[in-house]
mmCIF file of C-alpha atoms in Angstrom:
data_model
loop_
_atom_site.group_PDB
_atom_site.id
_atom_site.type_symbol
_atom_site.label_atom_id
_atom_site.label_comp_id
_atom_site.label_asym_id
_atom_site.label_seq_id
_atom_site.Cartn_x
_atom_site.Cartn_y
_atom_site.Cartn_z
ATOM 1 C CA MET A 1 50.118 22.205 -46.227
ATOM 2 C CA ARG A 2 46.931 21.031 -47.836
ATOM 3 C CA ALA A 3 47.705 17.476 -46.701
ATOM 4 C CA ASN A 4 48.110 18.620 -43.086
ATOM 5 C CA ALA A 5 44.846 20.526 -43.266
ATOM 6 C CA ALA A 6 43.102 17.481 -44.696
ATOM 7 C CA THR A 7 44.541 15.301 -41.908
ATOM 8 C CA LEU A 8 43.380 17.712 -39.213
ATOM 9 C CA PHE A 9 39.942 17.853 -40.789
ATOM 10 C CA SER A 10 39.783 14.037 -40.901
ATOM 11 C CA VAL A 11 40.711 13.753 -37.209
ATOM 12 C CA ALA A 12 38.143 16.366 -36.248
ATOM 13 C CA PHE A 13 35.491 14.625 -38.341
ATOM 14 C CA LEU A 14 36.227 11.231 -36.753
ATOM 15 C CA ALA A 15 36.056 12.742 -33.269
ATOM 16 C CA THR A 16 32.778 14.375 -34.168
ATOM 17 C CA ALA A 17 31.389 11.143 -35.587
ATOM 18 C CA SER A 18 32.469 9.287 -32.467
ATOM 19 C CA LEU A 19 30.641 11.735 -30.248
ATOM 20 C CA SER A 20 27.685 11.659 -32.590
ATOM 21 C CA LEU A 21 27.300 7.924 -32.284
ATOM 22 C CA THR A 22 27.751 7.659 -28.548
ATOM 23 C CA GLY A 23 26.411 10.934 -27.184
ATOM 24 C CA CYS A 24 28.466 13.644 -25.441
ATOM 25 C CA ALA A 25 27.277 13.097 -21.905
ATOM 26 C CA ALA A 26 27.062 9.339 -22.375
ATOM 27 C CA VAL A 27 30.786 9.243 -23.184
ATOM 28 C CA PHE A 28 31.688 10.624 -19.763
ATOM 29 C CA ARG A 29 28.803 9.375 -17.569
ATOM 30 C CA SER A 30 27.901 5.792 -16.692
ATOM 31 C CA SER A 31 24.391 4.634 -17.528
ATOM 32 C CA LYS A 32 23.852 3.414 -13.933
ATOM 33 C CA VAL A 33 24.480 5.073 -10.575
ATOM 34 C CA PRO A 34 25.078 3.263 -7.249
ATOM 35 C CA VAL A 35 22.365 4.322 -4.781
ATOM 36 C CA GLU A 36 22.420 3.433 -1.087
ATOM 37 C CA PHE A 37 18.961 2.417 0.094
ATOM 38 C CA GLN A 38 18.305 3.125 3.768
ATOM 39 C CA SER A 39 15.298 2.633 6.021
ATOM 40 C CA GLU A 40 14.183 3.677 9.479
ATOM 41 C CA PRO A 41 14.365 1.176 11.118
ATOM 42 C CA ALA A 42 17.101 -0.636 9.222
ATOM 43 C CA GLY A 43 17.059 -4.287 8.205
ATOM 44 C CA ALA A 44 14.234 -4.017 5.653
ATOM 45 C CA GLU A 45 14.080 -5.540 2.180
ATOM 46 C CA ALA A 46 14.326 -2.968 -0.618
ATOM 47 C CA ARG A 47 13.285 -4.014 -4.132
ATOM 48 C CA ILE A 48 13.864 -1.782 -7.144
ATOM 49 C CA SER A 49 11.704 -2.208 -10.258
ATOM 50 C CA THR A 50 14.649 -1.698 -12.599
ATOM 51 C CA GLY A 51 16.387 -4.691 -11.013
ATOM 52 C CA GLY A 52 18.100 -5.364 -7.728
ATOM 53 C CA THR A 53 17.243 -6.238 -4.132
ATOM 54 C CA THR A 54 19.103 -5.384 -0.946
ATOM 55 C CA GLN A 55 18.789 -5.363 2.822
ATOM 56 C CA THR A 56 18.871 -1.823 4.164
ATOM 57 C CA PRO A 57 21.289 -0.204 4.297
ATOM 58 C CA GLY A 58 22.533 -1.558 0.984
ATOM 59 C CA VAL A 59 23.599 -0.383 -2.458
ATOM 60 C CA VAL A 60 21.869 -1.076 -5.787
ATOM 61 C CA GLU A 61 22.781 0.386 -9.164
ATOM 62 C CA VAL A 62 19.936 2.434 -10.623
ATOM 63 C CA PRO A 63 19.750 3.367 -14.342
ATOM 64 C CA ARG A 64 19.783 7.054 -15.181
ATOM 65 C CA ASN A 65 16.905 6.628 -17.621
ATOM 66 C CA GLY A 66 13.409 5.336 -16.893
ATOM 67 C CA THR A 67 11.451 5.215 -13.637
ATOM 68 C CA ALA A 68 12.871 3.271 -10.692
ATOM 69 C CA GLN A 69 10.051 2.273 -8.357
ATOM 70 C CA VAL A 70 11.039 1.233 -4.833
ATOM 71 C CA THR A 71 9.248 -1.178 -2.497
ATOM 72 C CA VAL A 72 10.561 -1.465 1.067
ATOM 73 C CA ARG A 73 9.169 -4.155 3.366
ATOM 74 C CA LYS A 74 9.844 -5.133 6.948
ATOM 75 C CA PRO A 75 7.798 -7.474 9.150
ATOM 76 C CA ASN A 76 5.315 -5.716 11.441
ATOM 77 C CA HIS A 77 5.640 -2.507 9.407
ATOM 78 C CA GLU A 78 3.582 -1.023 6.613
ATOM 79 C CA ASP A 79 4.987 -1.438 3.129
ATOM 80 C CA HIS A 80 6.728 1.637 1.736
ATOM 81 C CA PHE A 81 6.332 2.536 -1.934
ATOM 82 C CA GLY A 82 8.260 5.290 -3.666
ATOM 83 C CA ILE A 83 10.261 6.383 -6.699
ATOM 84 C CA VAL A 84 13.923 7.320 -6.978
ATOM 85 C CA LYS A 85 13.711 10.991 -7.900
ATOM 86 C CA LYS A 86 15.915 12.043 -10.801
ATOM 87 C CA ARG A 87 16.888 15.570 -11.752
ATOM 88 C CA LEU A 88 17.791 16.940 -15.158
ATOM 89 C CA ASN A 89 21.372 18.259 -15.245
ATOM 90 C CA PRO A 90 21.238 21.540 -17.197
ATOM 91 C CA GLY A 91 25.014 21.513 -17.736
ATOM 92 C CA TRP A 92 24.986 18.331 -19.801
ATOM 93 C CA VAL A 93 21.970 19.535 -21.777
ATOM 94 C CA THR A 94 23.740 22.816 -22.557
ATOM 95 C CA VAL A 95 26.876 21.015 -23.802
ATOM 96 C CA ASP A 96 24.814 18.869 -26.144
ATOM 97 C CA ILE A 97 22.917 21.874 -27.489
ATOM 98 C CA ILE A 98 26.115 23.904 -28.037
ATOM 99 C CA THR A 99 27.781 21.041 -29.943
ATOM 100 C CA CYS A 100 24.718 20.736 -32.162
ATOM 101 C CA VAL A 101 26.058 23.279 -34.684
ATOM 102 C CA PHE A 102 26.012 21.373 -37.933
ATOM 103 C CA PRO A 103 22.847 19.575 -39.076
ATOM 104 C CA VAL A 104 22.407 15.855 -38.432
ATOM 105 C CA ALA A 105 25.961 14.758 -37.548
ATOM 106 C CA LEU A 106 26.534 16.855 -34.432
ATOM 107 C CA CYS A 107 22.884 16.815 -33.345
ATOM 108 C CA ILE A 108 22.892 13.054 -32.929
ATOM 109 C CA PRO A 109 24.473 13.283 -29.398
ATOM 110 C CA LEU A 110 21.517 15.401 -28.329
ATOM 111 C CA LEU A 111 19.149 12.567 -29.230
ATOM 112 C CA VAL A 112 21.380 9.774 -27.877
ATOM 113 C CA ASP A 113 21.824 11.424 -24.486
ATOM 114 C CA ALA A 114 18.120 12.157 -24.210
ATOM 115 C CA VAL A 115 17.284 8.495 -24.821
ATOM 116 C CA THR A 116 19.976 6.983 -22.590
ATOM 117 C CA GLY A 117 19.212 9.289 -19.660
ATOM 118 C CA ALA A 118 22.753 10.670 -19.575
ATOM 119 C CA TRP A 119 21.336 14.106 -18.769
ATOM 120 C CA ASN A 120 19.861 12.893 -15.473
ATOM 121 C CA ASP A 121 21.389 13.174 -12.009
ATOM 122 C CA VAL A 122 20.458 10.395 -9.568
ATOM 123 C CA PRO A 123 20.710 10.928 -5.776
ATOM 124 C CA ASP A 124 23.255 8.707 -4.043
ATOM 125 C CA THR A 125 20.881 7.820 -1.169
ATOM 126 C CA TYR A 126 17.235 6.841 -0.791
ATOM 127 C CA ASN A 127 15.665 6.759 2.666
ATOM 128 C CA ALA A 128 12.362 5.104 3.587
ATOM 129 C CA LYS A 129 10.662 5.807 6.904
ATOM 130 C CA LEU A 130 8.621 2.762 7.877
ATOM 131 C CA VAL A 131 5.465 2.959 9.982
ATOM 132 C CA PRO A 132 4.744 0.133 12.472
ATOM 133 C CA SER A 133 1.674 -1.867 11.454
ATOM 134 C CA GLY A 134 0.463 -2.371 14.999
ATOM 135 C CA PRO A 135 1.453 -2.177 18.670
ATOM 136 C CA PRO A 136 3.729 -4.884 20.108
ATOM 137 C CA GLY A 137 1.819 -7.858 21.461
ATOM 138 C CA ALA A 138 -1.274 -7.086 19.411
ATOM 139 C CA GLY A 139 -1.311 -10.591 17.969
ATOM 140 C CA PRO A 140 -0.318 -11.876 14.545
ATOM 141 C CA VAL A 141 -0.291 -9.164 11.920
ATOM 142 C CA GLY A 142 -2.897 -9.821 9.292
ATOM 143 C CA SER A 143 -5.348 -11.764 11.453
ATOM 144 C CA VAL A 144 -9.033 -10.961 11.044
ATOM 145 C CA PRO A 145 -10.646 -9.717 14.253
ATOM 146 C CA PRO A 146 -13.480 -11.934 15.546
ATOM 147 C CA PRO A 147 -17.071 -10.619 15.304
ATOM 148 C CA VAL A 148 -17.105 -9.808 19.039
ATOM 149 C CA ALA A 149 -14.216 -7.399 18.661
ATOM 150 C CA SER A 150 -15.886 -5.660 15.753
ATOM 151 C CA ALA A 151 -18.800 -4.817 18.000
ATOM 152 C CA GLY A 152 -16.548 -2.294 19.697
ATOM 153 C CA THR A 153 -14.121 -0.150 17.804
ATOM 154 C CA VAL A 154 -12.817 -0.733 14.307
ATOM 155 C CA THR A 155 -9.111 -1.491 14.412
ATOM 156 C CA SER A 156 -7.071 -0.160 11.550
ATOM 157 C CA ASN A 157 -3.667 1.323 11.048
ATOM 158 C CA PRO A 158 -3.057 4.903 9.936
ATOM 159 C CA VAL A 159 -2.824 5.660 6.274
ATOM 160 C CA SER A 160 0.584 6.982 5.327
ATOM 161 C CA GLY A 161 1.542 7.648 1.770
ATOM 162 C CA SER A 162 0.175 5.069 -0.623
ATOM 163 C CA VAL A 163 -0.535 2.036 1.457
ATOM 164 C CA ALA A 164 -1.986 1.495 4.924
ATOM 165 C CA GLY A 165 -2.212 -1.558 7.075
ATOM 166 C CA SER A 166 -5.451 -3.354 7.860
ATOM 167 C CA PRO A 167 -5.994 -6.245 10.255
ATOM 168 C CA ALA A 168 -7.460 -8.250 7.380
ATOM 169 C CA ILE A 169 -4.577 -7.621 4.983
ATOM 170 C CA PRO A 170 -1.460 -9.650 5.792
ATOM 171 C CA VAL A 171 1.906 -7.923 5.709
ATOM 172 C CA THR A 172 3.894 -9.270 2.782
ATOM 173 C CA ALA A 173 6.616 -11.256 4.527
ATOM 174 C CA PRO A 174 7.241 -14.518 2.637
ATOM 175 C CA PRO A 175 9.957 -16.969 3.699
ATOM 176 C CA PRO A 176 13.366 -15.521 2.782
ATOM 177 C CA SER A 177 14.299 -18.837 1.151
ATOM 178 C CA MET A 178 11.778 -18.277 -1.649
ATOM 179 C CA SER A 179 12.882 -16.634 -4.863
ATOM 180 C CA GLU A 180 10.781 -13.917 -6.435
ATOM 181 C CA SER A 181 9.608 -16.330 -9.128
ATOM 182 C CA GLU A 182 8.554 -18.856 -6.482
ATOM 183 C CA ARG A 183 6.690 -16.180 -4.562
ATOM 184 C CA LYS A 184 4.799 -15.005 -7.635
ATOM 185 C CA SER A 185 3.885 -18.494 -8.825
ATOM 186 C CA SER A 186 2.807 -19.548 -5.321
ATOM 187 C CA ALA A 187 0.725 -16.393 -4.922
ATOM 188 C CA ARG A 188 -0.896 -17.088 -8.284
ATOM 189 C CA ALA A 189 -1.751 -20.634 -7.227
ATOM 190 C CA ALA A 190 -3.264 -19.449 -3.925
ATOM 191 C CA PHE A 191 -5.264 -16.795 -5.760
ATOM 192 C CA GLN A 192 -6.677 -19.334 -8.226
ATOM 193 C CA GLU A 193 -7.720 -21.629 -5.369
ATOM 194 C CA GLY A 194 -9.436 -18.674 -3.729
ATOM 195 C CA MET A 195 -11.360 -17.900 -6.916
ATOM 196 C CA THR A 196 -12.509 -21.524 -7.093
ATOM 197 C CA LEU A 197 -13.716 -21.484 -3.476
ATOM 198 C CA MET A 198 -15.190 -18.008 -3.436
ATOM 199 C CA GLU A 199 -18.738 -18.836 -4.481
ATOM 200 C CA LYS A 200 -19.297 -21.910 -2.291
ATOM 201 C CA SER A 201 -17.122 -20.995 0.699
ATOM 202 C CA PRO A 202 -16.083 -17.325 1.022
ATOM 203 C CA ALA A 203 -14.465 -18.007 4.424
ATOM 204 C CA GLU A 204 -12.093 -20.585 2.914
ATOM 205 C CA ALA A 205 -11.481 -18.369 -0.096
ATOM 206 C CA LEU A 206 -10.538 -15.529 2.256
ATOM 207 C CA SER A 207 -7.637 -17.505 3.708
ATOM 208 C CA LYS A 208 -6.366 -18.281 0.191
ATOM 209 C CA PHE A 209 -6.446 -14.637 -0.874
ATOM 210 C CA GLN A 210 -4.712 -13.620 2.350
ATOM 211 C CA ALA A 211 -2.015 -16.222 1.664
ATOM 212 C CA ALA A 212 -1.585 -14.827 -1.851
ATOM 213 C CA GLN A 213 -1.274 -11.287 -0.476
ATOM 214 C CA LYS A 214 1.310 -12.393 2.077
ATOM 215 C CA LEU A 215 3.407 -13.896 -0.701
ATOM 216 C CA PHE A 216 3.008 -11.023 -3.145
ATOM 217 C CA ASP A 217 1.442 -7.598 -2.599
ATOM 218 C CA ALA A 218 -1.197 -6.899 -5.259
ATOM 219 C CA PRO A 219 -4.396 -4.799 -5.425
ATOM 220 C CA THR A 220 -6.172 -7.794 -6.985
ATOM 221 C CA HIS A 221 -5.573 -9.804 -3.808
ATOM 222 C CA ILE A 222 -6.738 -6.959 -1.564
ATOM 223 C CA TYR A 223 -9.892 -6.503 -3.620
ATOM 224 C CA ARG A 224 -10.851 -10.174 -3.252
ATOM 225 C CA ILE A 225 -10.104 -10.069 0.484
ATOM 226 C CA GLY A 226 -12.604 -7.224 0.803
ATOM 227 C CA GLN A 227 -15.196 -9.151 -1.185
ATOM 228 C CA CYS A 228 -14.837 -12.270 0.981
ATOM 229 C CA LEU A 229 -15.131 -10.262 4.188
ATOM 230 C CA ALA A 230 -18.334 -8.674 2.930
ATOM 231 C CA LEU A 231 -19.731 -12.062 1.886
ATOM 232 C CA THR A 232 -19.069 -13.488 5.359
ATOM 233 C CA GLY A 233 -20.864 -10.625 7.112
ATOM 234 C CA LYS A 234 -17.745 -8.760 8.248
ATOM 235 C CA LEU A 235 -18.865 -5.506 6.668
ATOM 236 C CA VAL A 236 -16.837 -3.247 8.953
ATOM 237 C CA GLU A 237 -13.614 -5.103 8.165
ATOM 238 C CA ALA A 238 -14.490 -5.141 4.455
ATOM 239 C CA GLN A 239 -14.926 -1.377 4.529
ATOM 240 C CA GLU A 240 -11.483 -0.917 6.035
ATOM 241 C CA VAL A 241 -9.922 -3.152 3.368
ATOM 242 C CA TYR A 242 -11.613 -1.234 0.557
ATOM 243 C CA GLU A 243 -10.464 2.041 2.140
ATOM 244 C CA VAL A 244 -6.882 0.781 2.049
ATOM 245 C CA LEU A 245 -7.255 -0.303 -1.569
ATOM 246 C CA THR A 246 -8.808 2.940 -2.821
ATOM 247 C CA ARG A 247 -6.230 5.138 -1.054
ATOM 248 C CA ARG A 248 -3.298 3.363 -2.630
ATOM 249 C CA ASP A 249 -1.300 5.392 -5.146
ATOM 250 C CA LEU A 250 -0.819 3.156 -8.166
ATOM 251 C CA PRO A 251 2.043 4.016 -10.535
ATOM 252 C CA ALA A 252 0.957 5.037 -14.028
ATOM 253 C CA ASN A 253 2.499 1.891 -15.517
ATOM 254 C CA SER A 254 0.610 -0.481 -13.194
ATOM 255 C CA PRO A 255 -1.109 -3.483 -14.843
ATOM 256 C CA GLU A 256 -4.680 -2.885 -15.960
ATOM 257 C CA ALA A 257 -5.816 -5.640 -13.586
ATOM 258 C CA PHE A 258 -4.485 -3.592 -10.640
ATOM 259 C CA LYS A 259 -6.269 -0.458 -11.842
ATOM 260 C CA ASP A 260 -9.504 -2.383 -12.412
ATOM 261 C CA ALA A 261 -9.307 -3.900 -8.907
ATOM 262 C CA GLN A 262 -8.925 -0.451 -7.372
ATOM 263 C CA GLU A 263 -11.802 1.001 -9.381
ATOM 264 C CA ASN A 264 -14.064 -1.946 -8.562
ATOM 265 C CA GLY A 265 -13.120 -1.606 -4.904
ATOM 266 C CA ARG A 266 -14.083 2.070 -5.004
ATOM 267 C CA LYS A 267 -17.517 1.232 -6.440
ATOM 268 C CA GLU A 268 -18.145 -1.541 -3.933
ATOM 269 C CA LEU A 269 -17.060 0.698 -1.067
ATOM 270 C CA GLU A 270 -19.796 3.193 -1.928
ATOM 271 C CA LYS A 271 -22.428 0.444 -1.856
ATOM 272 C CA LEU A 272 -21.002 -1.156 1.282
ATOM 273 C CA ARG A 273 -21.239 2.018 3.356
ATOM 274 C CA THR A 274 -25.025 1.965 3.071
ATOM 275 C CA ARG A 275 -25.179 -1.653 4.253
ATOM 276 C CA ILE A 276 -23.286 -1.213 7.523
ATOM 277 C CA PRO A 277 -25.632 -0.821 10.502
ATOM 278 C CA THR A 278 -24.918 1.484 13.439
ATOM 279 C CA LEU A 279 -25.560 1.076 17.149
ATOM 280 C CA ARG A 280 -25.764 3.894 19.677
ATOM 281 C CA VAL A 281 -25.529 2.881 23.349
ATOM 282 C CA LEU A 282 -26.820 5.417 25.879
ATOM 283 C CA VAL A 283 -26.403 5.145 29.649
ATOM 284 C CA LEU A 284 -28.660 6.729 32.255
ATOM 285 C CA PRO A 285 -27.785 8.438 34.495
ATOM 286 C CA PRO A 286 -24.886 10.061 32.565
ATOM 287 C CA PRO A 287 -21.605 8.090 32.688
ATOM 288 C CA ALA A 288 -19.812 10.961 34.431
ATOM 289 C CA SER A 289 -21.987 10.369 37.512
ATOM 290 C CA LEU A 290 -21.152 6.643 37.693
ATOM 291 C CA GLN A 291 -18.109 4.929 39.177
ATOM 292 C CA ASN A 292 -16.386 1.944 37.555
ATOM 293 C CA LEU A 293 -18.766 1.910 34.600
ATOM 294 C CA VAL A 294 -18.329 -1.123 32.329
ATOM 295 C CA VAL A 295 -20.414 -1.760 29.201
ATOM 296 C CA GLN A 296 -20.059 -5.129 27.486
ATOM 297 C CA VAL A 297 -21.164 -6.138 23.998
ATOM 298 C CA ASN A 298 -21.248 -9.907 23.505
ATOM 299 C CA GLY A 299 -18.887 -10.197 26.438
ATOM 300 C CA ALA A 300 -16.330 -7.726 25.046
ATOM 301 C CA ILE A 301 -15.771 -4.501 26.981
ATOM 302 C CA MET A 302 -16.798 -1.445 25.008
ATOM 303 C CA PRO A 303 -14.684 1.697 25.573
ATOM 304 C CA ASN A 304 -16.667 4.247 27.555
ATOM 305 C CA GLU A 305 -15.615 6.890 25.027
ATOM 306 C CA LEU A 306 -18.028 5.254 22.566
ATOM 307 C CA ILE A 307 -21.065 5.706 24.799
ATOM 308 C CA GLY A 308 -23.562 7.921 22.976
ATOM 309 C CA ILE A 309 -21.831 7.509 19.582
ATOM 310 C CA ALA A 310 -23.544 5.781 16.660
ATOM 311 C CA ARG A 311 -20.701 3.533 15.619
ATOM 312 C CA PRO A 312 -20.528 1.120 12.671
ATOM 313 C CA ILE A 313 -21.048 -2.497 13.644
ATOM 314 C CA ASN A 314 -21.473 -5.760 11.771
ATOM 315 C CA PRO A 315 -24.961 -7.177 11.279
ATOM 316 C CA GLY A 316 -25.903 -9.797 13.868
ATOM 317 C CA ALA A 317 -27.273 -10.462 17.353
ATOM 318 C CA TYR A 318 -25.752 -8.657 20.330
ATOM 319 C CA HIS A 319 -26.157 -9.146 24.066
ATOM 320 C CA ILE A 320 -25.426 -5.896 25.897
ATOM 321 C CA THR A 321 -24.898 -5.419 29.631
ATOM 322 C CA ALA A 322 -23.671 -2.614 31.878
ATOM 323 C CA SER A 323 -22.450 -2.410 35.453
ATOM 324 C CA ALA A 324 -21.129 0.260 37.785
ATOM 325 C CA LYS A 325 -20.162 0.420 41.437
ATOM 326 C CA ASP A 326 -22.917 -1.418 43.338
ATOM 327 C CA LEU A 327 -25.199 -1.151 40.268
ATOM 328 C CA LYS A 328 -26.306 -3.269 37.326
ATOM 329 C CA THR A 329 -28.692 -2.840 34.431
ATOM 330 C CA ALA A 330 -31.022 -5.362 32.908
ATOM 331 C CA PRO A 331 -29.339 -6.953 29.858
ATOM 332 C CA LEU A 332 -30.583 -6.013 26.406
ATOM 333 C CA ASP A 333 -30.594 -8.185 23.290
ATOM 334 C CA VAL A 334 -30.409 -6.432 19.959
ATOM 335 C CA LYS A 335 -30.515 -7.812 16.435
ATOM 336 C CA LEU A 336 -29.071 -5.596 13.746
ATOM 337 C CA GLU A 337 -29.961 -6.004 10.101
ATOM 338 C CA GLU A 338 -27.964 -4.511 7.260
ATOM 339 C CA GLY A 339 -28.482 -0.772 6.839
ATOM 340 C CA THR A 340 -30.329 -0.296 10.133
ATOM 341 C CA GLN A 341 -29.633 2.349 12.772
ATOM 342 C CA LYS A 342 -30.511 1.526 16.354
ATOM 343 C CA SER A 343 -30.202 3.357 19.633
ATOM 344 C CA ILE A 344 -30.621 1.681 23.042
ATOM 345 C CA GLU A 345 -30.676 2.919 26.639
ATOM 346 C CA LEU A 346 -29.131 1.156 29.590
ATOM 347 C CA LYS A 347 -30.818 2.486 32.742
ATOM 348 C CA PHE A 348 -29.376 2.152 36.217
ATOM 349 C CA ALA A 349 -31.970 2.130 38.959
ATOM 350 C CA LYS A 350 -30.799 3.803 42.152
#
């Protein structure tokens, strides 16, 4: 009888030790969960920081523990950044706590499961809604608008979530034949060339930083793009780039270089705002009384909605004309220095 009792006790102890070493929940739950990554529209590239890449819709196994950051990219769309949300399963936690009756031995599963993430539930789907980076036929994404265009309105894409598009920031769409290692090393090489060129030729450096950004999305690239634009007199475009950089939500575990780039961009944005001149164009008589009114700035048509508005504009010389049905105004030449605010009147003589 005593022998049977000893045998039963030994079996129970071994079972307990087994659970103690492996964790209760971990015994019954896999450490990774298959998650289907979807996007609207489909056909995007989804990269998961814990490992794995797929074309949407596609399945990647995501660990229960740790943070799984998601980057979804599709040409002509803004990059999507997110995190696979995980939820603590109270049932598994309760089981571990209940089994933790005796000191040390039976409390080990509680610690093991906490470390391995066996308590966590992971959703079986992740959906990313992508925002188009520009209207069809608007030209190559990532091209820098010429100075004439900047005399009118500032073109930028809406900010959604953590990252927004900007005409000066290329969409990250490297050749599909390149591996991730090739992309990173090539981006690093382009970035280094840009740093070498930056002091003597900011315009050439700009193209290198844009190439680096196209290969690999990084706040350090965006920061240098903004600097080069400012150095080449494209203050309006530089402001938009810094706005994109400062509005980005960086994960807590981002490299210090990324955080420094964002903070430096924020400081430079504050200084840059005071440097951008403004130009207010007034028309007499009032535009509502004129037919077929057309105002041109350096040959580019200015939207009539901007008449009377002091809008940001790059420093430089501008030739401004206006015409209406059977009417013309005398042309005006204006030179704008950094930080100046000018207002001009275009008068139609009847």
